[in-house]
mmCIF file of C-alpha atoms and ligand atoms in Angstrom:
data_model
loop_
_atom_site.group_PDB
_atom_site.id
_atom_site.type_symbol
_atom_site.label_atom_id
_atom_site.label_comp_id
_atom_site.label_asym_id
_atom_site.label_seq_id
_atom_site.Cartn_x
_atom_site.Cartn_y
_atom_site.Cartn_z
ATOM 1 C CA MET A 1 223.285 55.998 -15.674
ATOM 2 C CA SER A 2 221.624 58.773 -12.588
ATOM 3 C CA ILE A 3 222.796 61.742 -12.584
ATOM 4 C CA PRO A 4 221.115 63.949 -8.614
ATOM 5 C CA GLY A 5 219.074 66.331 -9.817
ATOM 6 C CA LEU A 6 218.631 65.967 -12.731
ATOM 7 C CA THR A 7 216.233 64.132 -14.828
ATOM 8 C CA ARG A 8 217.712 62.014 -17.637
ATOM 9 C CA LEU A 9 216.025 64.883 -20.685
ATOM 10 C CA ARG A 10 217.474 67.838 -18.762
ATOM 11 C CA ALA A 11 220.984 66.278 -18.275
ATOM 12 C CA ALA A 12 219.845 65.323 -22.032
ATOM 13 C CA ARG A 13 219.181 68.483 -22.939
ATOM 14 C CA VAL A 14 221.921 69.857 -20.723
ATOM 15 C CA ALA A 15 224.418 68.125 -22.915
ATOM 16 C CA VAL A 16 223.601 69.117 -26.272
ATOM 17 C CA ALA A 17 223.445 72.880 -24.991
ATOM 18 C CA VAL A 18 227.427 72.195 -23.723
ATOM 19 C CA VAL A 19 227.963 70.788 -27.032
ATOM 20 C CA VAL A 20 226.410 73.782 -28.910
ATOM 21 C CA LEU A 21 228.034 75.672 -26.631
ATOM 22 C CA ALA A 22 231.711 74.804 -27.238
ATOM 23 C CA VAL A 23 230.877 74.474 -30.902
ATOM 24 C CA ALA A 24 229.274 78.331 -32.305
ATOM 25 C CA GLY A 25 230.907 80.143 -28.567
ATOM 26 C CA SER A 26 227.781 81.896 -27.934
ATOM 27 C CA PRO A 27 224.485 80.840 -27.813
ATOM 28 C CA GLY A 28 221.857 81.770 -29.858
ATOM 29 C CA LEU A 29 222.150 83.447 -32.856
ATOM 30 C CA ALA A 30 223.681 82.491 -35.786
ATOM 31 C CA GLN A 31 225.138 85.824 -37.030
ATOM 32 C CA THR A 32 228.789 87.553 -36.823
ATOM 33 C CA SER A 33 229.448 90.197 -35.334
ATOM 34 C CA GLN A 34 229.081 92.500 -38.808
ATOM 35 C CA ASP A 35 226.299 90.243 -39.745
ATOM 36 C CA ILE A 36 224.150 92.002 -36.192
ATOM 37 C CA GLU A 37 225.518 95.165 -36.664
ATOM 38 C CA ALA A 38 224.899 95.518 -40.732
ATOM 39 C CA ALA A 39 221.207 94.947 -39.934
ATOM 40 C CA LEU A 40 220.807 97.506 -37.666
ATOM 41 C CA GLN A 41 222.675 100.304 -40.528
ATOM 42 C CA ALA A 42 220.083 98.653 -42.784
ATOM 43 C CA ALA A 43 217.258 99.678 -40.605
ATOM 44 C CA TYR A 44 218.738 102.648 -39.259
ATOM 45 C CA ALA A 45 219.376 104.123 -42.725
ATOM 46 C CA LYS A 46 215.847 102.674 -44.248
ATOM 47 C CA TYR A 47 213.536 104.618 -41.637
ATOM 48 C CA LYS A 48 215.658 107.481 -40.070
ATOM 49 C CA ASP A 49 213.244 109.674 -42.146
ATOM 50 C CA LEU A 50 210.801 107.963 -41.804
ATOM 51 C CA LYS A 51 207.496 110.534 -40.065
ATOM 52 C CA GLU A 52 204.476 108.848 -40.166
ATOM 53 C CA GLY A 53 202.913 109.323 -36.372
ATOM 54 C CA LYS A 54 202.609 111.678 -33.788
ATOM 55 C CA ASN A 55 203.883 111.754 -30.358
ATOM 56 C CA ALA A 56 201.350 111.036 -27.442
ATOM 57 C CA ASP A 57 199.997 113.878 -26.069
ATOM 58 C CA TYR A 58 197.462 112.996 -23.365
ATOM 59 C CA ILE A 59 200.462 113.190 -21.031
ATOM 60 C CA PRO A 60 201.463 117.203 -21.923
ATOM 61 C CA ALA A 61 205.707 116.579 -21.039
ATOM 62 C CA LEU A 62 205.197 113.815 -23.938
ATOM 63 C CA ALA A 63 204.315 116.020 -26.611
ATOM 64 C CA LYS A 64 207.381 117.782 -26.272
ATOM 65 C CA VAL A 65 210.238 114.978 -26.700
ATOM 66 C CA ASP A 66 212.136 115.402 -29.323
ATOM 67 C CA PRO A 67 209.459 113.057 -32.200
ATOM 68 C CA GLN A 68 213.312 112.821 -34.249
ATOM 69 C CA LEU A 69 215.226 111.170 -31.515
ATOM 70 C CA PHE A 70 216.078 107.332 -32.953
ATOM 71 C CA GLY A 71 218.516 104.817 -31.294
ATOM 72 C CA ILE A 72 218.137 101.537 -32.175
ATOM 73 C CA ALA A 73 220.366 98.945 -29.718
ATOM 74 C CA LEU A 74 220.111 94.653 -29.610
ATOM 75 C CA VAL A 75 222.250 93.204 -26.783
ATOM 76 C CA THR A 76 222.347 89.688 -26.863
ATOM 77 C CA THR A 77 222.455 86.638 -24.209
ATOM 78 C CA ASP A 78 226.054 86.758 -24.066
ATOM 79 C CA GLY A 79 225.985 89.881 -23.917
ATOM 80 C CA ARG A 80 227.247 91.557 -26.577
ATOM 81 C CA VAL A 81 226.085 95.277 -27.192
ATOM 82 C CA TYR A 82 225.637 96.257 -30.993
ATOM 83 C CA THR A 83 223.213 100.288 -31.510
ATOM 84 C CA VAL A 84 222.951 103.005 -33.108
ATOM 85 C CA GLY A 85 221.786 106.758 -33.679
ATOM 86 C CA ASP A 86 220.266 107.964 -30.979
ATOM 87 C CA VAL A 87 221.063 105.501 -28.320
ATOM 88 C CA LYS A 88 221.685 108.160 -24.807
ATOM 89 C CA SER A 89 218.362 110.347 -24.639
ATOM 90 C CA GLU A 90 216.610 109.040 -22.381
ATOM 91 C CA VAL A 91 212.387 108.686 -22.735
ATOM 92 C CA SER A 92 210.130 107.351 -19.938
ATOM 93 C CA ILE A 93 209.377 104.127 -19.609
ATOM 94 C CA GLN A 94 206.123 104.266 -19.677
ATOM 95 C CA SER A 95 203.975 101.033 -19.868
ATOM 96 C CA ILE A 96 207.369 99.149 -20.749
ATOM 97 C CA SER A 97 207.516 99.104 -17.374
ATOM 98 C CA LYS A 98 203.841 96.931 -16.171
ATOM 99 C CA VAL A 99 206.370 93.762 -17.714
ATOM 100 C CA PHE A 100 209.138 94.067 -15.265
ATOM 101 C CA THR A 101 206.291 94.894 -12.529
ATOM 102 C CA MET A 102 204.374 92.825 -13.510
ATOM 103 C CA ALA A 103 207.861 90.331 -13.387
ATOM 104 C CA LYS A 104 208.524 91.723 -9.503
ATOM 105 C CA VAL A 105 205.430 90.023 -8.329
ATOM 106 C CA MET A 106 205.382 86.881 -9.784
ATOM 107 C CA GLU A 107 209.085 87.008 -8.443
ATOM 108 C CA GLU A 108 206.893 87.514 -4.872
ATOM 109 C CA GLN A 109 204.174 85.773 -5.495
ATOM 110 C CA GLY A 110 204.880 83.059 -8.078
ATOM 111 C CA PRO A 111 202.938 83.519 -11.886
ATOM 112 C CA GLU A 112 199.454 81.926 -10.770
ATOM 113 C CA ALA A 113 199.494 85.588 -7.845
ATOM 114 C CA ILE A 114 199.047 87.503 -11.257
ATOM 115 C CA ALA A 115 196.520 84.530 -13.605
ATOM 116 C CA LYS A 116 193.967 84.123 -10.526
ATOM 117 C CA ARG A 117 194.178 88.294 -9.318
ATOM 118 C CA ILE A 118 194.509 89.533 -13.130
ATOM 119 C CA GLY A 119 194.170 86.972 -16.041
ATOM 120 C CA VAL A 120 196.421 87.156 -18.931
ATOM 121 C CA ASP A 121 194.093 87.103 -21.690
ATOM 122 C CA ALA A 122 193.922 90.053 -24.225
ATOM 123 C CA THR A 123 191.485 92.228 -23.764
ATOM 124 C CA GLY A 124 191.254 93.159 -28.026
ATOM 125 C CA MET A 125 190.592 97.127 -26.494
ATOM 126 C CA ARG A 126 193.183 99.667 -25.965
ATOM 127 C CA PHE A 127 194.848 99.666 -22.966
ATOM 128 C CA ASN A 128 193.342 102.290 -21.018
ATOM 129 C CA SER A 129 189.646 101.070 -21.718
ATOM 130 C CA ILE A 130 187.149 100.971 -18.931
ATOM 131 C CA VAL A 131 184.221 99.154 -21.018
ATOM 132 C CA SER A 132 187.748 95.907 -20.388
ATOM 133 C CA ILE A 133 187.489 96.611 -16.831
ATOM 134 C CA GLU A 134 183.150 95.924 -16.759
ATOM 135 C CA PHE A 135 183.847 92.834 -19.434
ATOM 136 C CA ALA A 136 186.191 91.055 -17.095
ATOM 137 C CA GLN A 137 183.492 90.815 -14.913
ATOM 138 C CA LYS A 138 183.035 86.929 -14.379
ATOM 139 C CA GLU A 139 178.872 87.257 -15.212
ATOM 140 C CA LEU A 140 179.276 89.083 -18.672
ATOM 141 C CA GLY A 141 181.292 86.672 -19.880
ATOM 142 C CA GLY A 142 184.213 88.776 -21.317
ATOM 143 C CA PRO A 143 188.007 88.120 -21.523
ATOM 144 C CA GLU A 144 189.781 88.526 -18.700
ATOM 145 C CA MET A 145 191.926 91.611 -18.040
ATOM 146 C CA ASN A 146 196.570 91.136 -18.153
ATOM 147 C CA ALA A 147 199.139 92.920 -16.357
ATOM 148 C CA LEU A 148 200.345 95.057 -19.477
ATOM 149 C CA VAL A 149 197.224 97.282 -19.687
ATOM 150 C CA ASN A 150 196.427 99.772 -16.751
ATOM 151 C CA PRO A 151 193.702 98.286 -15.019
ATOM 152 C CA GLY A 152 195.912 95.158 -14.705
ATOM 153 C CA ALA A 153 198.607 96.883 -14.405
ATOM 154 C CA ILE A 154 197.935 99.505 -12.137
ATOM 155 C CA THR A 155 196.914 96.132 -9.848
ATOM 156 C CA ALA A 156 200.135 95.056 -10.094
ATOM 157 C CA THR A 157 201.615 97.309 -8.798
ATOM 158 C CA SER A 158 199.669 97.390 -5.862
ATOM 159 C CA MET A 159 200.623 93.680 -5.291
ATOM 160 C CA VAL A 160 203.717 94.526 -4.791
ATOM 161 C CA SER A 161 204.645 93.817 -1.199
ATOM 162 C CA GLY A 162 206.168 96.997 1.117
ATOM 163 C CA GLY A 163 205.181 98.529 4.487
ATOM 164 C CA SER A 164 205.590 101.368 3.256
ATOM 165 C CA ARG A 165 204.505 104.201 0.167
ATOM 166 C CA ASP A 166 208.466 104.301 -0.753
ATOM 167 C CA ASP A 167 209.051 100.709 1.125
ATOM 168 C CA ILE A 168 207.488 99.685 -2.280
ATOM 169 C CA TRP A 169 208.922 102.389 -4.854
ATOM 170 C CA GLN A 170 212.248 101.746 -3.726
ATOM 171 C CA LYS A 171 211.925 97.722 -4.273
ATOM 172 C CA ILE A 172 210.573 99.247 -8.223
ATOM 173 C CA LEU A 173 213.117 101.157 -8.674
ATOM 174 C CA ALA A 174 215.565 98.631 -7.386
ATOM 175 C CA PHE A 175 214.294 96.002 -9.959
ATOM 176 C CA HIS A 176 213.938 97.754 -12.929
ATOM 177 C CA SER A 177 217.727 99.178 -12.475
ATOM 178 C CA ASP A 178 219.078 95.327 -11.885
ATOM 179 C CA PHE A 179 217.185 94.897 -15.357
ATOM 180 C CA ALA A 180 219.303 97.776 -17.218
ATOM 181 C CA GLY A 181 222.079 97.344 -15.096
ATOM 182 C CA ARG A 182 222.525 100.624 -14.118
ATOM 183 C CA PRO A 183 221.031 102.703 -11.502
ATOM 184 C CA LEU A 184 218.109 104.540 -13.361
ATOM 185 C CA ARG A 185 215.855 107.199 -11.717
ATOM 186 C CA VAL A 186 212.715 109.155 -12.340
ATOM 187 C CA ASP A 187 212.066 112.595 -15.246
ATOM 188 C CA GLU A 188 210.410 114.350 -12.898
ATOM 189 C CA GLU A 189 208.697 116.585 -15.302
ATOM 190 C CA VAL A 190 207.268 113.448 -16.681
ATOM 191 C CA PHE A 191 206.435 112.303 -13.448
ATOM 192 C CA LYS A 192 204.829 115.836 -12.123
ATOM 193 C CA SER A 193 203.249 116.402 -16.146
ATOM 194 C CA GLU A 194 201.164 112.582 -15.652
ATOM 195 C CA ALA A 195 200.128 112.744 -11.881
ATOM 196 C CA ALA A 196 198.247 116.624 -12.968
ATOM 197 C CA THR A 197 196.404 114.338 -15.842
ATOM 198 C CA ASN A 198 195.605 111.280 -15.057
ATOM 199 C CA GLN A 199 191.832 111.229 -13.701
ATOM 200 C CA ARG A 200 191.382 108.854 -15.743
ATOM 201 C CA ASN A 201 194.012 105.959 -14.327
ATOM 202 C CA GLN A 202 192.237 106.780 -10.980
ATOM 203 C CA ALA A 203 189.108 106.534 -12.317
ATOM 204 C CA ILE A 204 190.596 102.743 -12.960
ATOM 205 C CA GLY A 205 192.460 102.462 -9.678
ATOM 206 C CA GLN A 206 189.282 103.134 -8.046
ATOM 207 C CA LEU A 207 186.664 100.946 -10.059
ATOM 208 C CA MET A 208 189.514 98.162 -10.175
ATOM 209 C CA TYR A 209 189.122 98.695 -6.000
ATOM 210 C CA ALA A 210 185.132 98.590 -6.137
ATOM 211 C CA TYR A 211 185.037 95.222 -8.025
ATOM 212 C CA GLU A 212 187.988 93.845 -5.455
ATOM 213 C CA PHE A 213 191.344 93.042 -7.357
ATOM 214 C CA ILE A 214 192.188 95.828 -6.004
ATOM 215 C CA LYS A 215 192.520 95.312 -2.252
ATOM 216 C CA ASP A 216 193.343 98.345 -0.535
ATOM 217 C CA ASN A 217 194.378 101.989 -1.099
ATOM 218 C CA PRO A 218 193.943 101.998 -4.847
ATOM 219 C CA GLN A 219 195.015 106.093 -5.112
ATOM 220 C CA ARG A 220 198.595 105.505 -3.748
ATOM 221 C CA ALA A 221 198.534 102.035 -6.427
ATOM 222 C CA VAL A 222 198.077 104.317 -8.984
ATOM 223 C CA ASP A 223 200.528 107.044 -7.713
ATOM 224 C CA ILE A 224 203.113 104.234 -7.372
ATOM 225 C CA TYR A 225 202.393 103.209 -11.094
ATOM 226 C CA THR A 226 202.650 106.718 -12.354
ATOM 227 C CA GLU A 227 205.991 107.458 -11.036
ATOM 228 C CA GLN A 228 207.332 104.012 -12.158
ATOM 229 C CA CYS A 229 205.898 105.343 -15.963
ATOM 230 C CA ALA A 230 208.407 108.564 -15.486
ATOM 231 C CA ILE A 231 211.172 106.288 -15.002
ATOM 232 C CA ALA A 232 213.931 107.702 -17.382
ATOM 233 C CA VAL A 233 215.648 104.580 -19.849
ATOM 234 C CA ASN A 234 217.368 104.925 -23.105
ATOM 235 C CA ALA A 235 217.432 102.737 -25.859
ATOM 236 C CA ARG A 236 220.532 100.750 -24.642
ATOM 237 C CA ASP A 237 218.930 99.990 -20.956
ATOM 238 C CA LEU A 238 215.834 99.047 -22.594
ATOM 239 C CA ALA A 239 218.004 96.488 -24.892
ATOM 240 C CA VAL A 240 219.565 95.063 -21.852
ATOM 241 C CA MET A 241 215.978 94.912 -19.901
ATOM 242 C CA ALA A 242 215.192 92.394 -23.344
ATOM 243 C CA ALA A 243 218.204 90.888 -23.313
ATOM 244 C CA THR A 244 217.940 89.899 -19.113
ATOM 245 C CA LEU A 245 214.447 87.900 -20.787
ATOM 246 C CA ALA A 246 216.138 86.529 -23.781
ATOM 247 C CA ASN A 247 218.500 85.575 -20.775
ATOM 248 C CA ALA A 248 215.904 83.421 -18.486
ATOM 249 C CA GLY A 249 216.363 86.425 -15.922
ATOM 250 C CA LYS A 250 219.952 86.602 -16.263
ATOM 251 C CA ASN A 251 221.539 90.444 -16.962
ATOM 252 C CA PRO A 252 224.072 88.799 -19.941
ATOM 253 C CA VAL A 253 225.766 92.185 -18.984
ATOM 254 C CA THR A 254 226.079 92.908 -15.139
ATOM 255 C CA GLY A 255 225.700 88.553 -14.761
ATOM 256 C CA LYS A 256 223.048 89.155 -12.097
ATOM 257 C CA GLN A 257 220.789 86.824 -12.201
ATOM 258 C CA VAL A 258 217.435 89.850 -11.649
ATOM 259 C CA MET A 259 214.112 87.056 -11.909
ATOM 260 C CA LYS A 260 213.461 83.805 -10.879
ATOM 261 C CA ALA A 261 214.611 81.393 -14.849
ATOM 262 C CA ASP A 262 211.393 79.627 -13.924
ATOM 263 C CA ASN A 263 209.300 82.641 -14.405
ATOM 264 C CA VAL A 264 210.385 83.673 -17.925
ATOM 265 C CA PRO A 265 208.189 82.139 -20.137
ATOM 266 C CA GLU A 266 205.377 83.179 -17.507
ATOM 267 C CA VAL A 267 206.390 86.843 -18.696
ATOM 268 C CA LEU A 268 206.914 86.364 -22.027
ATOM 269 C CA ALA A 269 203.527 84.848 -23.086
ATOM 270 C CA VAL A 270 201.581 88.051 -21.212
ATOM 271 C CA MET A 271 204.072 89.710 -23.532
ATOM 272 C CA ALA A 272 203.315 87.755 -26.357
ATOM 273 C CA THR A 273 199.036 87.999 -25.751
ATOM 274 C CA ALA A 274 199.779 91.946 -25.014
ATOM 275 C CA GLY A 275 202.522 93.317 -24.922
ATOM 276 C CA LEU A 276 201.309 96.004 -28.458
ATOM 277 C CA TYR A 277 197.784 96.439 -26.988
ATOM 278 C CA ASP A 278 194.522 95.961 -29.962
ATOM 279 C CA ASP A 279 197.790 95.543 -32.479
ATOM 280 C CA SER A 280 199.786 92.498 -30.187
ATOM 281 C CA GLY A 281 197.528 89.770 -32.772
ATOM 282 C CA LYS A 282 199.274 91.655 -35.664
ATOM 283 C CA TRP A 283 202.342 92.350 -34.370
ATOM 284 C CA LEU A 284 203.108 88.530 -33.088
ATOM 285 C CA TYR A 285 201.825 87.216 -36.368
ATOM 286 C CA ARG A 286 204.426 89.555 -38.330
ATOM 287 C CA THR A 287 207.548 88.966 -35.833
ATOM 288 C CA GLY A 288 206.721 85.972 -33.945
ATOM 289 C CA LEU A 289 208.435 87.654 -31.033
ATOM 290 C CA PRO A 290 207.276 89.204 -27.292
ATOM 291 C CA ALA A 291 208.060 92.910 -26.976
ATOM 292 C CA LYS A 292 205.951 95.635 -25.404
ATOM 293 C CA SER A 293 205.458 98.924 -26.191
ATOM 294 C CA GLY A 294 205.553 102.779 -24.099
ATOM 295 C CA VAL A 295 203.806 105.896 -25.074
ATOM 296 C CA GLY A 296 207.131 107.369 -24.363
ATOM 297 C CA GLY A 297 208.111 105.691 -28.050
ATOM 298 C CA GLY A 298 209.961 102.668 -26.791
ATOM 299 C CA ILE A 299 209.521 99.181 -27.826
ATOM 300 C CA ILE A 300 211.095 96.242 -26.410
ATOM 301 C CA ALA A 301 210.990 92.883 -27.675
ATOM 302 C CA VAL A 302 212.752 89.881 -27.083
ATOM 303 C CA SER A 303 214.384 86.728 -29.310
ATOM 304 C CA PRO A 304 214.844 83.944 -26.173
ATOM 305 C CA GLY A 305 217.925 82.436 -25.699
ATOM 306 C CA LYS A 306 218.816 85.198 -28.510
ATOM 307 C CA PHE A 307 218.521 88.333 -27.952
ATOM 308 C CA GLY A 308 216.825 91.634 -26.399
ATOM 309 C CA ILE A 309 216.589 94.877 -29.079
ATOM 310 C CA ALA A 310 215.083 97.768 -28.155
ATOM 311 C CA VAL A 311 213.690 101.168 -30.262
ATOM 312 C CA VAL A 312 212.673 104.712 -29.528
ATOM 313 C CA SER A 313 210.966 107.144 -31.071
ATOM 314 C CA PRO A 314 208.423 109.105 -29.773
ATOM 315 C CA PRO A 315 205.792 109.029 -32.620
ATOM 316 C CA LEU A 316 203.173 106.409 -31.965
ATOM 317 C CA ASP A 317 200.284 105.382 -34.243
ATOM 318 C CA GLU A 318 197.041 104.576 -33.529
ATOM 319 C CA ALA A 319 197.246 101.591 -31.454
ATOM 320 C CA GLY A 320 200.162 103.966 -29.034
ATOM 321 C CA ASN A 321 202.645 101.801 -30.055
ATOM 322 C CA SER A 322 206.220 103.738 -31.562
ATOM 323 C CA VAL A 323 206.120 103.541 -36.035
ATOM 324 C CA ARG A 324 209.768 102.962 -36.128
ATOM 325 C CA ALA A 325 210.337 101.394 -33.439
ATOM 326 C CA GLN A 326 208.185 98.096 -34.466
ATOM 327 C CA LYS A 327 208.761 98.323 -38.396
ATOM 328 C CA ALA A 328 212.956 98.762 -37.487
ATOM 329 C CA ILE A 329 212.541 95.948 -34.679
ATOM 330 C CA ALA A 330 210.488 93.357 -37.278
ATOM 331 C CA ASP A 331 213.194 94.472 -40.076
ATOM 332 C CA ILE A 332 215.876 93.259 -38.003
ATOM 333 C CA SER A 333 214.514 90.440 -36.309
ATOM 334 C CA ALA A 334 213.827 88.915 -40.036
ATOM 335 C CA GLN A 335 217.491 89.187 -40.518
ATOM 336 C CA LEU A 336 218.343 87.730 -37.595
ATOM 337 C CA GLY A 337 215.889 84.219 -37.615
ATOM 338 C CA GLY A 338 214.961 86.134 -34.328
ATOM 339 C CA ASN A 339 211.673 84.988 -34.779
ATOM 340 C CA PRO A 340 211.110 81.728 -32.644
ATOM 341 C CA TYR A 341 208.391 79.741 -34.106
ATOM 342 C CA GLU A 342 210.490 79.517 -37.480
ATOM 343 C CA PRO A 343 210.932 75.591 -37.575
ATOM 344 C CA GLN A 344 213.870 76.632 -39.592
ATOM 345 C CA ALA A 345 217.919 77.623 -38.415
ATOM 346 C CA PRO A 346 218.418 81.659 -38.649
ATOM 347 C CA LYS A 347 218.703 82.411 -42.330
ATOM 348 C CA LEU A 348 219.757 85.612 -43.857
ATOM 349 C CA ARG A 349 216.050 87.179 -45.382
ATOM 350 C CA THR A 350 213.782 90.880 -45.094
ATOM 351 C CA SER A 351 210.847 91.254 -43.363
ATOM 352 C CA GLN A 352 208.988 91.488 -47.076
ATOM 353 C CA LYS A 353 207.694 87.804 -48.054
HETATM 354 N N1 LIG B 1 201.284 106.316 -18.229
HETATM 355 C C1 LIG B 1 200.194 106.175 -19.182
HETATM 356 C C2 LIG B 1 199.311 105.312 -18.446
HETATM 357 O O1 LIG B 1 198.999 104.799 -18.096
HETATM 358 C C3 LIG B 1 201.682 104.498 -19.985
HETATM 359 C C4 LIG B 1 200.589 104.412 -21.038
HETATM 360 C C5 LIG B 1 201.078 103.915 -22.218
HETATM 361 O O2 LIG B 1 202.198 103.559 -21.981
HETATM 362 N N2 LIG B 1 200.608 102.534 -23.212
HETATM 363 O O3 LIG B 1 198.784 106.108 -20.057
#
């Protein structure tokens, strides 16, 4: 039998997917809505009063954000939205934006452009490490970089095409908005605060230019990067963004195909490698989830084919990752069988083995 445009293997996969959909009604998650709600409620109750960690303060505006803010949102790949806590208050997206700007470059130039120009290795160092730039020089034989730490992220921003600063910026903002499913805006106070204090990122931009990762106008790249980090989002927005990645690039709430399904595996791979900075290995070991954190206190995590989840809680640990967000996501994902490396069918269990 020949099906035009489909190999036999793909045809078999499609047939299986159709059968699974018909039986379960929704792809991926075996749990009922009550199970999902219970998992969110339990994590919220468990960590609501946890006081560990500290707001980022190297960007002065971030120190002023209410450390009590705590919201959890989970969006399934069939577009169901579950929330608990404060999922309306906005924080700045910060480093989580790096995922979407990297994805934008892949859309324009293909995933290889990111691998070739920036690299896709974990640096094992802090997100704004300058030493990691030196190590990435071939003759030193250290690890490459990736687009989720500042030097690589500023380079990715410099790779987005556009005739003017405004063209490039509007494209980046629109891409983020499509992922969130609503028009996003910039928190001007955070943007100004970071722009006035980002000398280190300016130095990183110059160094990346000197080493020819950035081809021209490093100041403009740092400026746009700083603005993209100040995009205001709430936990719900972030969960829809994560769910769009879980759903092969199609926003499950708006139905819009935001990015090519073909590029999603590479985006998730870099998130798995480097999404939580120098704690990325520990995170992957515990959860198996591609994820990304930001110093504004948000973390997104993706269970491919199942759900996207996000937590906002500003106090961070030493590595710069939200303390409560890590714990809540790990618990909820374990409850729902979110770990893609888990061989058995999803079952209910706690994260404590
Ligand atoms: N805008 C921040 C910076 O460049 C983002 C860092 C982060 O979220 N880890 O320092």
